[in-house]
Amino acid sequence: MDLLTREYGTLRSIAGPLLFVEGVRRVSIGEMVAILLPEGQERRGQVIEISERYAVVQVLETTAGIGTTGTRLRFSESVARMALSPDLLGRRFNGAGEPIDGLPDILPERWVGIIGNPINPVARDKPAHFIQTGFSTIDGLNTLVRGQKLPIFSGSGLPAKEIAAQILRQARVAGEATEFAVVFAAMGITFREAAFFLDEFEKSGVSEHTVVFLNLADDPTIERLLTPRFALTAAEYLAFTHHRHVLVILTDVTNYCEALREIATAREEIPGRRGYPGYMYTDLATIYERAGRIRGRPGSVTQLPILTMPDDDITHPIPDLTGYITEGQIVLSRDLHRKGIYPPIDVLPSLSRLMNLGIGEGKTRADHRGVADQLYAFYAQGRDLRRLAAIVGEEGLTESDKRLLKFAERFEQEFVSQGPEDRSLEQTLSLGWKLLSLLPKERLTRIKPDWIQRYYKGG
Amino acid sequence: MESKGSIVKVSGPAVVAGGMVGSRMYNRVIVGASGLLGEVIRLEGDRATIQVYEDTTGLSLGEDVIDAGEPLLVELGPGLLTSVFDGVQRPLDAIRQELGDFIGRGIVVPALSRTRQWPFVPTVKAGTSVSGGDVIGAIAETPRIEHQVLVPPGTSGKVIEIREGSFRVTETVAVLDNGTTLTLIQKWPVRTPRPFRERLSSTVPFLTGQRIFDFLFPLAAGGTAIVPGGFGTGKTVVEQTLAKYAQADIIVYVGCGERGNEMTEVLADFPELTDPVSGRPLMERTVLVVNTSNMPVAAREASIYTGITIAEYYRDMGYRVALMADSTSRWAEALREISSRLEEMPGEEGYPTYLATRLANFYERGGRVACLGGSDRQGSITVVSAISPPGGDFSEPVTQCSMRVAGTLWALDSDLAHRRHFPAIDWKRSYSLYLTSLEDYYRRSVAPDWSELRREMMALLQQEEELQEVVQLVGIDALQDPQRIALELSRIIRDDFLRQHAFSEVDAACPLEKQYWMLKVIFAYQSLCQDLLKKGRPVEEILNLPVREELGRMKEIPVTGFVDRAKKLMARMDKEREREVE
């Protein structure tokens, strides 16, 4: 009886991915809907707005073939949920959380709504554990810590996925062998890119600790809005119920934002900057903020989102809003890439806001902060001088300026550039000292004299 | 009067209810079976549009909506300090106890504990006539803050009974002859400014312990500063540093649409850190209002008002309060989102046209005032507002509207931030309109030549700007020796004076006296260089004097004994000068 009243054939209009259904009673926001086509096909949708006249249903797949006559909609009385159990590990799902690896459905330990409640700020625990990635530019200058969200700002054709994969392979926390897990969410990336990651998981032997969600470029766009939420629901569950340290890779956030814009336009909302909806900040926050640690629970969720800056423009709304939410960013540079430097990480605009929590005495090394600050200062000066030298010629520089210029060059060639090498933090810091020693001791004003005494190698 | 209707439309955080006869604008409403909290923001006939402070997922048509017959209120009383509230003043600790580590919906928890007892000491006797703003007694709210129990504005009469002892906040401590009972708690509509007797002008600085602020771009106690900057330029670090080291009695910190982990840092650090003046944990002077970016957007809009109302309450007791708003842009975005759901005609960049008015109204709730009531109390609220302009471009509406109201602009610069020069304040762009009104204070309290030094420094930084242009074009060789020295000196000012490490043990806060002596040393060095040059010493040699390195290490010299060290350093410079004479 109840089923009967919750099935409607009153679809009145279709605009983009949206269906307007008339006279629907007792439906709620967020409710999942089955769209039944006359030929017996079934599509899925979600209620996004309700009023007395219409319920607005957002179709997750294509609207091709849906007509205003003959189509029936069945309202499910439940919001988007996900079946959770430790058996998730090693499995592969599509962007809407359905298994695509040929194995049966998950036998759920529990069902959880994918929207996810915010972590109570007073329940959060301060991130404090240094994750060694093996990259000098990250470990030494923009340290990643557990529970952080640190995106990679990439450009088309830059090796973001290679860096992410390498971090995954090399990441370790000093003196710990706790259980980890990887959650991988592909949003609108090509098959080629996805295959690269899957292959990588296989090669590095983490496959059975990995949960994969795939929404590829040719998969339904709208589904993309759910994909990261399924992934993070799984991540939170593994971290906070099963005490694992979860590394979440989300790629590519740019595709996610495009999908968001597509929906907003279809709903005829007032567009914000470059057509993206005004609430994109809030929407992205509900994804990125699902990272962290909780007091009294041993697990953690660390996020490594990847986004492509359209036209390498860091002020574009997608990197801009992301930077305002995440705890820093790793910025890739086309110039360095062209010079053949791998990883082409431009350290100046890169930042890790939580670095101070993970470094120093007892965590990494007492001189870590000072070395990082000093390298930054010299490199920034060196870069300025490089511009100057291009105009006035190197002869126009003073002796000490020439040294800075040389420092900047060697910094890029030796410190930033490292190829496939996996460097320990000790190696990174001593490399830093080696470069700092190119300059006179007196110039090292950002480092305490004791450390200079101990590590400085110059004359 | 309560009125009851039912939901006819749901769109994001906006809900429309029909049958709401008798409902009024900005009344508090309870929405749906799960009891979500909301506020009426538009009325058309018996239809009310409601902004809901919680996630609306799961709401359906026909669910009940109840108008509580009163506006959204803030609870004011002992127990505010050390607390952490969400945007609509629900205590997050209590929510955690009730719901666990994740925030659910529809929870009703009073802001102030109803069970905790407070020792109340009356300061008036039966028979005294009192009116709004008068103090009737005091409570030691924390070891450092004496909470004045005030007669609520608009209430007056003769005290016929007053009690002493331990009370819960809702218990009566005094009875007036007209039958009014006074408790330890007051409720105040969140959007209404609390009244005061008179607005006063600001002649005292809001000291921050940060050299670039106190010396170059001072903020007056009771003034407004805005801190705009792109991401990664250090807005939050500035806000947190001020919350730690600024000279204020009370800090209200509003984390509006920002990161959860940042709040965790505050929550973890503030109980540990001590205030240099009183030696007590910083938490004892702090109230936190936290609505992180992933918490409901409408409550983010309310959080700023909740914060400023609490600030006003302590101001009314005669305290110097500082309100840190991080970030006002997120508040404006919440306003925009709700406005767009209401299908209002958008103004610039989609923000509603009333953005400027709302912003100005908020900033103007700050200020220094003579408090209501018989005694001669004066209180102030200093507002420091962080702004997050998209793409770091200051031409956007929130920055522009704020600049029209604020007295001090601390403009953050991403280029400085990239080279790790913190605080990354752009001295070319920043300004303070309080310079003249504060000049007198600095002259009397620090040194007569304070303003003089400031002018000199600004001139030097300006000169550097011009010289750099020359160097960019033709190289450093084109400069004359005195210009080389000017360039070196401005580098010293930038690196060794303006730059300040927020996490350094010694340098995180720098009192005025140390600032002054650091300046004296730097300018003494300048005149030394100039003198040596006149005597014909080669410029390369002058620029590499051993004393130069000492200047770079001044910051890390502890405050105690600093003046002696500075004087010794200056004596050494004199010797250097003499040495040349021989």
Short mmCIF file of N, CA, C and O in Angstrom, two decimals, chain A residues 27-29 49-52 79 117-120 122-126 142 147 273 278-279 281-282 285 289 294-295 297 320 323-327 329 348-351 353 356 373 376 380 384 388 391-392 396 398 442 444 446-447, chain B residues 8-11 47 57-61 92 96 101-103 229-232 235 257 259-261 264 268-269 290 293-294 300 330 333 336-337 388-391 418-420 471-476 491 499 501 503 549 553:
data_model
loop_
_atom_site.label_atom_id
_atom_site.label_comp_id
_atom_site.label_asym_id
_atom_site.label_seq_id
_atom_site.Cartn_x
_atom_site.Cartn_y
_atom_site.Cartn_z
N VAL A 27 7.91 13.57 0.74
CA VAL A 27 9.28 13.21 0.38
C VAL A 27 10.20 14.13 1.16
O VAL A 27 9.77 15.17 1.65
N SER A 28 11.42 13.75 1.29
CA SER A 28 12.30 14.63 2.04
C SER A 28 13.56 14.94 1.23
O SER A 28 13.94 14.21 0.30
N ILE A 29 14.19 16.04 1.62
CA ILE A 29 15.39 16.50 0.96
C ILE A 29 16.48 15.43 1.08
O ILE A 29 16.68 14.85 2.15
N GLU A 49 15.18 19.59 -3.99
CA GLU A 49 14.35 20.71 -3.55
C GLU A 49 12.92 20.24 -3.54
O GLU A 49 12.51 19.47 -4.39
N ILE A 50 12.16 20.68 -2.54
CA ILE A 50 10.74 20.31 -2.53
C ILE A 50 9.89 21.53 -2.26
O ILE A 50 10.25 22.40 -1.47
N SER A 51 8.77 21.61 -2.95
CA SER A 51 7.80 22.65 -2.66
C SER A 51 6.43 22.05 -2.90
O SER A 51 6.32 20.88 -3.30
N GLU A 52 5.38 22.83 -2.65
CA GLU A 52 4.03 22.27 -2.79
C GLU A 52 3.76 21.79 -4.21
O GLU A 52 3.09 20.80 -4.41
N VAL A 79 17.91 8.60 2.54
CA VAL A 79 18.93 9.42 1.92
C VAL A 79 20.08 8.51 1.47
O VAL A 79 20.12 7.35 1.85
N ASN A 117 28.23 13.81 9.20
CA ASN A 117 28.13 14.93 10.14
C ASN A 117 29.51 15.52 10.37
O ASN A 117 30.51 14.81 10.34
N PRO A 118 29.57 16.83 10.63
CA PRO A 118 30.89 17.43 10.90
C PRO A 118 31.48 16.92 12.21
O PRO A 118 30.74 16.69 13.18
N ILE A 119 32.78 16.75 12.23
CA ILE A 119 33.46 16.40 13.48
C ILE A 119 33.33 17.58 14.42
O ILE A 119 33.58 18.73 14.04
N ASN A 120 32.90 17.32 15.63
CA ASN A 120 32.81 18.38 16.62
C ASN A 120 34.21 18.96 16.87
O ASN A 120 35.13 18.21 17.21
N VAL A 122 35.59 20.36 19.25
CA VAL A 122 36.21 20.05 20.54
C VAL A 122 36.62 18.58 20.64
O VAL A 122 37.35 18.20 21.54
N ALA A 123 36.12 17.75 19.70
CA ALA A 123 36.52 16.34 19.73
C ALA A 123 37.79 16.09 18.94
O ALA A 123 38.39 15.04 19.05
N ARG A 124 38.19 17.07 18.14
CA ARG A 124 39.37 16.88 17.31
C ARG A 124 40.65 16.82 18.13
O ARG A 124 40.76 17.49 19.15
N ASP A 125 41.58 16.05 17.65
CA ASP A 125 42.89 15.99 18.30
C ASP A 125 43.88 16.70 17.38
O ASP A 125 43.76 16.66 16.16
N LYS A 126 44.84 17.36 18.00
CA LYS A 126 45.81 18.12 17.25
C LYS A 126 46.70 17.20 16.42
O LYS A 126 47.30 16.28 16.96
N ASN A 142 57.79 21.65 3.60
CA ASN A 142 56.33 21.71 3.71
C ASN A 142 55.81 20.41 4.30
O ASN A 142 55.04 19.69 3.68
N GLY A 147 46.51 13.48 9.54
CA GLY A 147 45.26 14.20 9.80
C GLY A 147 45.18 15.49 9.03
O GLY A 147 44.23 16.25 9.18
N ARG A 273 31.75 33.59 -9.16
CA ARG A 273 32.91 33.79 -10.03
C ARG A 273 33.03 32.70 -11.07
O ARG A 273 32.96 31.53 -10.77
N GLY A 278 27.92 30.14 -5.75
CA GLY A 278 28.40 30.89 -4.59
C GLY A 278 28.70 30.01 -3.40
O GLY A 278 29.48 30.38 -2.53
N TYR A 279 28.06 28.83 -3.36
CA TYR A 279 28.27 27.97 -2.19
C TYR A 279 29.39 26.96 -2.42
O TYR A 279 29.52 26.00 -1.66
N TYR A 281 32.51 27.17 -1.88
CA TYR A 281 33.40 27.10 -0.71
C TYR A 281 32.84 26.14 0.33
O TYR A 281 33.52 25.24 0.81
N THR A 282 31.55 26.34 0.66
CA THR A 282 30.92 25.49 1.66
C THR A 282 30.89 24.03 1.20
O THR A 282 31.18 23.12 1.98
N ALA A 285 34.23 22.52 1.44
CA ALA A 285 34.57 22.33 2.86
C ALA A 285 33.98 21.05 3.41
O ALA A 285 34.59 20.38 4.23
N GLU A 289 37.01 19.06 4.93
CA GLU A 289 37.05 19.05 6.40
C GLU A 289 36.90 17.64 6.98
O GLU A 289 37.04 17.44 8.17
N ILE A 294 40.70 12.24 15.94
CA ILE A 294 39.72 12.45 17.00
C ILE A 294 40.32 11.97 18.31
O ILE A 294 40.97 10.92 18.35
N ARG A 295 40.11 12.77 19.35
CA ARG A 295 40.68 12.42 20.65
C ARG A 295 40.18 11.06 21.10
O ARG A 295 38.99 10.75 21.01
N ARG A 297 40.65 8.24 19.77
CA ARG A 297 40.55 7.20 18.74
C ARG A 297 41.88 7.14 18.00
O ARG A 297 42.38 8.17 17.55
N ASP A 320 41.77 28.52 -5.60
CA ASP A 320 41.64 29.60 -4.63
C ASP A 320 40.81 29.15 -3.43
O ASP A 320 41.25 29.23 -2.28
N GLY A 323 42.57 26.40 -1.46
CA GLY A 323 43.64 26.91 -0.60
C GLY A 323 43.11 27.54 0.67
O GLY A 323 43.78 27.52 1.70
N TYR A 324 41.92 28.12 0.59
CA TYR A 324 41.34 28.72 1.79
C TYR A 324 40.84 27.68 2.78
O TYR A 324 40.59 27.98 3.94
N ILE A 325 40.62 26.44 2.31
CA ILE A 325 40.09 25.41 3.22
C ILE A 325 41.17 24.45 3.68
O ILE A 325 41.22 24.07 4.85
N THR A 326 42.06 24.07 2.75
CA THR A 326 43.03 23.04 3.10
C THR A 326 44.15 23.62 3.96
O THR A 326 44.29 24.83 4.08
N GLU A 327 44.93 22.73 4.51
CA GLU A 327 46.02 23.16 5.38
C GLU A 327 47.32 23.26 4.61
O GLU A 327 48.28 22.57 4.89
N GLN A 329 49.30 23.81 0.57
CA GLN A 329 49.21 23.28 -0.78
C GLN A 329 50.62 23.02 -1.30
O GLN A 329 51.57 23.67 -0.88
N LEU A 348 58.11 28.21 -3.25
CA LEU A 348 57.68 29.52 -2.75
C LEU A 348 56.18 29.61 -2.50
O LEU A 348 55.77 29.96 -1.40
N PRO A 349 55.33 29.28 -3.46
CA PRO A 349 53.90 29.33 -3.15
C PRO A 349 53.41 28.10 -2.39
O PRO A 349 52.26 28.08 -1.96
N SER A 350 54.24 27.09 -2.21
CA SER A 350 53.80 25.91 -1.47
C SER A 350 53.85 26.19 0.02
O SER A 350 54.59 27.06 0.48
N LEU A 351 53.06 25.44 0.76
CA LEU A 351 52.93 25.73 2.20
C LEU A 351 52.33 24.53 2.90
O LEU A 351 51.49 23.84 2.35
N ARG A 353 50.53 24.29 6.54
CA ARG A 353 50.17 25.05 7.74
C ARG A 353 50.40 24.28 9.02
O ARG A 353 50.48 24.87 10.09
N ASN A 356 54.59 23.11 11.72
CA ASN A 356 55.15 23.34 13.05
C ASN A 356 54.71 22.29 14.07
O ASN A 356 55.38 22.07 15.06
N ASP A 373 63.33 27.84 7.11
CA ASP A 373 63.16 29.28 6.95
C ASP A 373 64.31 29.89 6.16
O ASP A 373 64.13 30.73 5.29
N TYR A 376 64.27 28.99 2.48
CA TYR A 376 63.25 29.80 1.85
C TYR A 376 63.75 31.21 1.55
O TYR A 376 63.59 31.74 0.46
N ALA A 380 64.30 32.69 -2.19
CA ALA A 380 63.49 33.81 -2.65
C ALA A 380 64.39 34.94 -3.14
O ALA A 380 64.17 35.53 -4.20
N ASP A 384 64.87 36.47 -7.03
CA ASP A 384 64.81 37.90 -7.37
C ASP A 384 66.03 38.30 -8.19
O ASP A 384 65.93 39.00 -9.19
N LEU A 388 66.91 39.97 -11.87
CA LEU A 388 67.75 41.15 -12.00
C LEU A 388 68.91 40.88 -12.98
O LEU A 388 69.20 41.67 -13.86
N ILE A 391 68.35 41.20 -16.55
CA ILE A 391 68.28 42.56 -17.11
C ILE A 391 69.66 43.21 -17.15
O ILE A 391 70.10 43.69 -18.18
N VAL A 392 70.33 43.23 -15.99
CA VAL A 392 71.57 44.00 -15.91
C VAL A 392 72.81 43.15 -16.13
O VAL A 392 73.92 43.67 -16.16
N GLY A 396 76.78 42.89 -13.11
CA GLY A 396 76.26 44.00 -12.32
C GLY A 396 75.96 43.63 -10.88
O GLY A 396 75.51 44.47 -10.11
N THR A 398 76.81 42.18 -6.96
CA THR A 398 77.90 42.16 -6.00
C THR A 398 78.31 40.70 -5.76
O THR A 398 77.61 39.77 -6.15
N GLU A 442 77.57 34.46 8.61
CA GLU A 442 76.89 35.62 9.19
C GLU A 442 75.53 35.86 8.54
O GLU A 442 74.68 36.53 9.12
N LEU A 444 73.34 33.69 7.91
CA LEU A 444 72.33 32.72 8.36
C LEU A 444 71.59 33.22 9.60
O LEU A 444 71.59 32.59 10.64
N ARG A 446 68.49 33.39 10.32
CA ARG A 446 67.24 32.74 10.74
C ARG A 446 67.49 31.45 11.50
O ARG A 446 66.56 30.74 11.86
N ILE A 447 68.76 31.13 11.70
CA ILE A 447 69.08 29.90 12.41
C ILE A 447 69.84 30.24 13.69
O ILE A 447 70.69 31.14 13.69
N VAL B 8 6.13 24.16 3.51
CA VAL B 8 5.63 24.06 2.15
C VAL B 8 6.75 24.03 1.11
O VAL B 8 6.52 23.74 -0.04
N LYS B 9 7.97 24.35 1.52
CA LYS B 9 9.07 24.32 0.56
C LYS B 9 10.40 24.19 1.30
O LYS B 9 10.58 24.76 2.38
N VAL B 10 11.30 23.42 0.71
CA VAL B 10 12.65 23.32 1.27
C VAL B 10 13.66 23.52 0.15
O VAL B 10 13.58 22.86 -0.88
N SER B 11 14.60 24.43 0.34
CA SER B 11 15.63 24.64 -0.65
C SER B 11 16.92 24.98 0.09
O SER B 11 17.08 26.07 0.61
N ARG B 47 2.96 33.27 5.15
CA ARG B 47 4.10 32.42 4.80
C ARG B 47 5.39 33.01 5.35
O ARG B 47 5.66 34.19 5.15
N THR B 57 18.74 18.15 5.33
CA THR B 57 18.52 16.83 4.72
C THR B 57 17.49 16.05 5.54
O THR B 57 17.57 16.02 6.76
N GLY B 58 16.53 15.44 4.84
CA GLY B 58 15.54 14.63 5.55
C GLY B 58 14.26 15.37 5.89
O GLY B 58 13.28 14.76 6.31
N LEU B 59 14.21 16.69 5.72
CA LEU B 59 12.97 17.42 6.00
C LEU B 59 11.95 17.14 4.90
O LEU B 59 12.30 17.06 3.74
N SER B 60 10.66 17.00 5.28
CA SER B 60 9.66 16.85 4.23
C SER B 60 8.53 17.85 4.40
O SER B 60 8.38 18.48 5.45
N LEU B 61 7.73 17.97 3.35
CA LEU B 61 6.61 18.89 3.35
C LEU B 61 5.63 18.48 4.45
O LEU B 61 5.47 17.31 4.75
N LEU B 92 29.78 23.30 22.66
CA LEU B 92 30.24 22.13 21.91
C LEU B 92 30.64 20.97 22.82
O LEU B 92 30.51 19.81 22.45
N ARG B 96 29.10 17.28 22.57
CA ARG B 96 29.92 16.08 22.44
C ARG B 96 29.51 15.02 23.46
O ARG B 96 29.43 13.84 23.14
N ASP B 101 31.39 12.21 18.95
CA ASP B 101 32.41 13.01 18.29
C ASP B 101 31.92 13.76 17.05
O ASP B 101 32.59 14.65 16.57
N PHE B 102 30.76 13.38 16.54
CA PHE B 102 30.23 14.08 15.38
C PHE B 102 28.98 14.86 15.78
O PHE B 102 28.24 14.44 16.67
N ILE B 103 28.78 16.01 15.14
CA ILE B 103 27.66 16.87 15.53
C ILE B 103 26.40 16.44 14.81
O ILE B 103 26.34 16.44 13.59
N GLY B 229 43.81 39.19 3.11
CA GLY B 229 44.95 38.51 2.51
C GLY B 229 44.53 37.21 1.84
O GLY B 229 43.59 36.56 2.30
N GLY B 230 45.20 36.88 0.77
CA GLY B 230 44.92 35.63 0.08
C GLY B 230 45.25 34.43 0.95
O GLY B 230 45.77 34.59 2.06
N PHE B 231 44.97 33.24 0.47
CA PHE B 231 45.25 32.08 1.32
C PHE B 231 46.74 31.88 1.52
O PHE B 231 47.52 32.17 0.62
N GLY B 232 47.08 31.46 2.73
CA GLY B 232 48.49 31.22 3.02
C GLY B 232 49.28 32.46 3.37
O GLY B 232 50.49 32.40 3.53
N LYS B 235 46.60 35.11 7.81
CA LYS B 235 45.51 35.79 8.54
C LYS B 235 45.27 35.14 9.89
O LYS B 235 45.19 35.82 10.91
N GLY B 257 33.48 29.88 9.72
CA GLY B 257 33.68 29.22 8.43
C GLY B 257 35.12 28.88 8.16
O GLY B 257 35.56 28.88 7.02
N ARG B 259 38.87 26.46 9.46
CA ARG B 259 39.27 25.07 9.56
C ARG B 259 39.08 24.49 10.97
O ARG B 259 39.36 25.17 11.95
N GLY B 260 38.67 23.22 11.01
CA GLY B 260 38.51 22.55 12.28
C GLY B 260 39.82 22.38 13.03
O GLY B 260 39.92 22.62 14.23
N ASN B 261 40.89 22.00 12.29
CA ASN B 261 42.17 21.75 12.94
C ASN B 261 42.75 23.02 13.56
O ASN B 261 43.49 22.96 14.54
N THR B 264 41.28 23.39 16.84
CA THR B 264 41.89 22.42 17.74
C THR B 264 43.19 22.96 18.32
O THR B 264 43.49 22.77 19.49
N ALA B 268 43.90 23.47 22.14
CA ALA B 268 44.99 22.75 22.80
C ALA B 268 45.99 23.72 23.41
O ALA B 268 46.54 23.46 24.49
N ASP B 269 46.22 24.86 22.74
CA ASP B 269 47.28 25.77 23.18
C ASP B 269 46.85 26.72 24.29
O ASP B 269 47.61 26.99 25.21
N VAL B 290 32.70 28.95 17.53
CA VAL B 290 33.30 28.20 16.44
C VAL B 290 32.24 27.65 15.50
O VAL B 290 31.36 26.91 15.92
N SER B 293 33.97 25.54 8.61
CA SER B 293 33.43 25.68 7.25
C SER B 293 32.44 24.60 6.87
O SER B 293 31.60 24.81 6.01
N ASN B 294 32.54 23.43 7.51
CA ASN B 294 31.62 22.36 7.13
C ASN B 294 30.39 22.31 8.02
O ASN B 294 29.53 21.47 7.86
N ARG B 300 26.67 30.01 10.57
CA ARG B 300 27.87 30.79 10.36
C ARG B 300 27.50 32.27 10.32
O ARG B 300 28.19 33.12 10.85
N ARG B 330 33.74 34.79 5.15
CA ARG B 330 32.92 33.59 5.20
C ARG B 330 31.53 33.93 5.70
O ARG B 330 30.55 33.31 5.33
N GLU B 333 29.77 35.42 2.80
CA GLU B 333 29.37 34.38 1.85
C GLU B 333 28.12 33.65 2.32
O GLU B 333 27.27 33.28 1.51
N ARG B 336 25.37 35.77 1.39
CA ARG B 336 25.12 35.67 -0.04
C ARG B 336 24.34 34.41 -0.37
O ARG B 336 23.41 34.42 -1.17
N GLU B 337 24.74 33.32 0.28
CA GLU B 337 24.08 32.06 -0.02
C GLU B 337 22.60 32.11 0.34
O GLU B 337 21.74 31.68 -0.42
N SER B 388 39.07 37.27 3.55
CA SER B 388 39.67 36.35 2.58
C SER B 388 39.23 36.70 1.17
O SER B 388 38.29 36.12 0.66
N PRO B 389 39.85 37.67 0.53
CA PRO B 389 39.42 38.07 -0.80
C PRO B 389 39.75 36.98 -1.83
O PRO B 389 40.86 36.46 -1.82
N PRO B 390 38.80 36.66 -2.71
CA PRO B 390 39.06 35.64 -3.73
C PRO B 390 40.26 36.04 -4.58
O PRO B 390 40.38 37.20 -5.00
N GLY B 391 41.16 35.11 -4.78
CA GLY B 391 42.34 35.36 -5.59
C GLY B 391 43.25 36.43 -5.02
O GLY B 391 44.13 36.92 -5.71
N HIS B 418 55.39 34.22 0.63
CA HIS B 418 56.14 33.18 -0.09
C HIS B 418 57.60 33.15 0.33
O HIS B 418 58.22 32.11 0.34
N ARG B 419 58.14 34.34 0.67
CA ARG B 419 59.54 34.31 1.11
C ARG B 419 59.63 34.18 2.62
O ARG B 419 60.66 34.42 3.23
N ARG B 420 58.54 33.76 3.22
CA ARG B 420 58.46 33.49 4.66
C ARG B 420 58.84 34.72 5.49
O ARG B 420 59.53 34.61 6.51
N VAL B 471 67.84 49.93 -9.20
CA VAL B 471 68.65 48.71 -9.23
C VAL B 471 68.10 47.74 -10.27
O VAL B 471 68.85 47.12 -11.03
N GLN B 472 66.78 47.60 -10.31
CA GLN B 472 66.16 46.69 -11.28
C GLN B 472 66.52 47.08 -12.71
O GLN B 472 66.57 46.23 -13.59
N LEU B 473 66.71 48.37 -12.92
CA LEU B 473 66.97 48.83 -14.28
C LEU B 473 68.43 48.77 -14.66
O LEU B 473 68.79 48.30 -15.74
N VAL B 474 69.29 49.27 -13.76
CA VAL B 474 70.69 49.43 -14.17
C VAL B 474 71.68 48.73 -13.26
O VAL B 474 72.89 48.82 -13.50
N GLY B 475 71.21 48.03 -12.24
CA GLY B 475 72.13 47.31 -11.39
C GLY B 475 72.61 48.14 -10.22
O GLY B 475 72.52 49.37 -10.22
N ILE B 476 73.14 47.44 -9.21
CA ILE B 476 73.46 48.09 -7.95
C ILE B 476 74.66 49.04 -8.08
O ILE B 476 74.80 49.98 -7.31
N ARG B 491 66.94 47.10 4.52
CA ARG B 491 66.94 45.64 4.64
C ARG B 491 66.96 45.23 6.12
O ARG B 491 66.27 44.30 6.53
N ARG B 499 60.09 41.91 10.64
CA ARG B 499 59.83 40.47 10.67
C ARG B 499 59.81 39.98 12.12
O ARG B 499 60.64 40.38 12.92
N HIS B 501 58.81 36.40 14.49
CA HIS B 501 58.44 34.99 14.44
C HIS B 501 57.38 34.69 15.49
O HIS B 501 57.62 34.76 16.68
N PHE B 503 56.16 32.05 16.48
CA PHE B 503 56.32 30.87 17.32
C PHE B 503 57.65 30.85 18.06
O PHE B 503 58.02 29.86 18.66
N GLU B 549 75.94 41.82 12.36
CA GLU B 549 75.32 40.55 12.69
C GLU B 549 74.55 40.63 14.01
O GLU B 549 73.50 40.02 14.18
N ARG B 553 70.48 39.65 15.56
CA ARG B 553 70.17 38.75 16.67
C ARG B 553 69.45 39.46 17.82
O ARG B 553 69.17 38.86 18.85
#
